[in-house]
Coordinates of C-alpha atoms in Angstrom, one line a residue:
M9 CA -52.2 20.4 160.1
D10 CA -54.0 21.9 157.7
G11 CA -52.8 20.2 154.1
K12 CA -50.3 22.8 153.8
T13 CA -46.7 22.3 153.6
P14 CA -45.4 23.7 157.2
H15 CA -42.2 25.7 156.9
R16 CA -38.9 24.6 157.1
L17 CA -37.8 28.0 159.3
P18 CA -39.6 28.6 162.4
P19 CA -42.2 31.3 161.8
S20 CA -40.1 34.1 162.6
E21 CA -37.6 33.5 160.4
A22 CA -40.1 32.5 157.4
N23 CA -41.9 35.0 157.0
K24 CA -39.4 37.1 156.9
E25 CA -37.9 39.2 152.9
I26 CA -34.6 38.6 151.5
R27 CA -33.5 42.3 150.6
D28 CA -33.1 42.4 146.4
D29 CA -30.4 43.9 146.2
V30 CA -30.6 44.1 142.1
P31 CA -32.1 47.3 141.4
L32 CA -29.7 49.3 143.6
V33 CA -26.7 47.5 141.6
C34 CA -28.5 48.1 138.5
A35 CA -29.1 51.6 139.4
W36 CA -25.5 52.2 139.7
A37 CA -25.0 50.5 136.2
L38 CA -27.9 53.4 134.1
I39 CA -26.6 56.3 136.6
N40 CA -22.9 54.9 135.3
A41 CA -23.9 54.6 131.4
F42 CA -26.2 58.0 131.7
S43 CA -23.1 59.6 132.9
I44 CA -21.2 58.7 129.8
V45 CA -23.8 59.4 127.6
V46 CA -24.4 62.9 128.8
G47 CA -20.0 63.9 129.2
A48 CA -20.1 62.3 125.1
A49 CA -23.3 64.7 124.6
S50 CA -21.8 68.2 126.3
G51 CA -18.2 66.9 124.2
C52 CA -19.9 67.3 121.0
V53 CA -21.7 70.4 122.2
A54 CA -18.5 71.8 123.2
A55 CA -17.1 70.5 120.1
Y56 CA -19.7 72.3 118.3
L57 CA -19.3 75.5 120.0
H58 CA -15.9 75.9 119.6
V59 CA -15.6 76.0 123.2
S60 CA -12.5 77.3 123.7
C61 CA -9.3 75.9 126.6
S62 CA -7.7 77.7 129.1
Q63 CA -5.2 76.9 131.5
S64 CA -6.6 78.3 134.7
S65 CA -9.6 76.8 133.4
F66 CA -10.2 73.4 135.7
I67 CA -12.8 72.1 134.2
L68 CA -11.5 73.0 130.6
P69 CA -7.6 73.3 130.5
C70 CA -5.6 73.6 127.6
I71 CA -3.7 70.0 127.5
E72 CA -1.5 69.2 124.3
L73 CA -1.1 65.8 123.8
T74 CA 0.5 64.1 120.8
D75 CA -0.9 61.8 118.0
A76 CA -0.5 58.5 120.4
E77 CA -2.4 60.1 123.3
K78 CA -4.7 61.5 121.2
T79 CA -5.4 57.2 119.6
R80 CA -6.2 56.3 123.0
L81 CA -7.9 58.3 124.4
I82 CA -10.3 58.7 121.6
A83 CA -10.3 54.2 121.9
L84 CA -10.6 54.1 125.5
F85 CA -13.7 56.9 125.0
I86 CA -15.4 54.9 121.9
G87 CA -15.1 51.8 124.2
M88 CA -16.9 53.5 127.6
L89 CA -19.5 54.4 125.3
C90 CA -19.9 50.8 124.2
C91 CA -19.3 49.7 127.7
A92 CA -22.7 52.2 128.7
A93 CA -24.9 50.5 125.8
S94 CA -24.3 47.4 127.4
Q95 CA -24.4 48.4 131.0
A96 CA -28.0 49.8 130.3
A97 CA -28.8 46.6 127.8
A98 CA -27.6 44.1 131.0
A99 CA -29.2 46.9 133.6
A100 CA -32.7 47.4 132.1
P101 CA -33.7 44.4 131.6
A102 CA -33.1 43.3 135.0
L103 CA -35.1 46.5 136.6
L104 CA -38.2 45.1 134.8
L105 CA -38.3 40.8 135.3
P106 CA -40.0 39.9 137.7
R107 CA -38.9 39.0 141.2
R108 CA -39.2 35.4 140.6
R109 CA -37.0 35.6 137.8
R110 CA -34.2 35.6 140.1
W111 CA -31.6 34.0 138.5
A112 CA -32.1 35.8 135.6
R113 CA -32.5 38.8 137.2
R114 CA -28.8 38.1 139.3
A115 CA -26.8 36.5 136.5
L116 CA -28.1 40.1 134.7
A117 CA -26.9 42.7 137.4
Y118 CA -23.5 40.8 137.8
L119 CA -22.9 41.7 133.8
A120 CA -24.2 44.5 134.6
L121 CA -21.6 45.5 137.2
A122 CA -19.1 43.5 135.4
V123 CA -19.4 45.7 132.2
T124 CA -19.4 49.1 134.4
I125 CA -16.4 47.7 136.7
L126 CA -14.7 48.0 133.3
F127 CA -16.0 51.7 132.3
H128 CA -14.4 52.9 135.1
C129 CA -11.0 50.9 134.2
M130 CA -11.0 52.9 131.0
Y131 CA -12.0 56.1 133.0
A132 CA -9.1 56.0 135.0
S133 CA -7.1 55.1 132.2
L134 CA -8.2 58.3 130.6
V135 CA -7.3 60.3 133.9
W136 CA -3.9 58.4 133.1
I137 CA -3.9 59.9 130.4
L138 CA -5.0 63.4 131.0
L139 CA -2.7 63.6 134.1
A140 CA 0.7 62.3 132.8
A141 CA 0.3 65.2 129.6
D142 CA 0.0 68.0 132.7
P143 CA 1.3 66.6 135.6
G144 CA 0.6 70.8 137.1
H145 CA -2.7 70.3 137.0
M146 CA -2.6 69.3 140.8
S147 CA -6.6 70.6 141.2
G148 CA -7.5 67.5 138.8
R149 CA -5.6 65.0 140.5
I150 CA -7.4 65.8 143.8
Y151 CA -10.9 65.6 141.8
Y152 CA -10.5 62.6 139.4
T153 CA -8.3 60.8 143.1
V154 CA -11.1 61.2 144.9
I155 CA -13.7 60.3 142.1
I156 CA -12.3 57.3 141.1
C157 CA -12.0 55.6 145.1
F158 CA -16.0 57.0 145.2
M159 CA -16.6 54.9 142.5
V160 CA -14.5 51.9 143.5
V161 CA -15.6 51.3 147.0
C162 CA -19.3 52.1 145.4
D163 CA -18.3 49.1 143.1
L164 CA -17.4 46.8 146.1
L165 CA -20.3 47.3 147.7
S166 CA -22.7 46.4 144.8
C167 CA -20.7 43.7 144.3
V168 CA -20.8 42.8 148.0
A169 CA -24.1 43.0 148.3
L170 CA -24.8 40.6 145.6
L171 CA -22.6 38.3 147.0
L172 CA -24.3 38.8 150.1
E173 CA -27.6 38.3 148.7
V174 CA -26.7 35.0 147.7
M175 CA -25.9 33.7 150.8
R176 CA -28.5 34.5 152.6
R177 CA -30.9 32.5 150.1
R178 CA -28.4 29.7 150.1
K179 CA -28.8 29.9 154.2
Q180 CA -32.7 29.9 153.8
C181 CA -33.0 27.2 151.5
V182 CA -30.3 25.3 153.9
A183 CA -32.3 25.8 157.0

């Protein structure tokens, strides 16, 4: 030998690079954070311009809410904005840390994913309140159901990707 420590794995296995799924999970968290900020900004612009609702509108239907429902919606929306800030605060450093800081990057990615899942739970609660207030809004039911299912699938895929990465790294260290 030339003085170098030999790989513990066969040469074909030692040269394989383990895929890093942290950027994928962090991008998913940042997309969600960006979407709630854009949604909040568009709501503020619509309120500033006094955009009126229409019963036949898919985008902006007229929904009569009680004071309790309005209060819940406001609380959920504030919580969703806090989630957006937390998602960005966890995902951005995970993307900026060097790859050799695997443990810290993965921990931040898990935190960003957990806050993203919390954000999606709040979003589903918000949609539940809106659809309960207007049961005749059938196109909204279909649209929001598809969106929520898409978010759940992406959350599960992100979680599985992070867990599989951990398992691959452990398998490589044991072998």
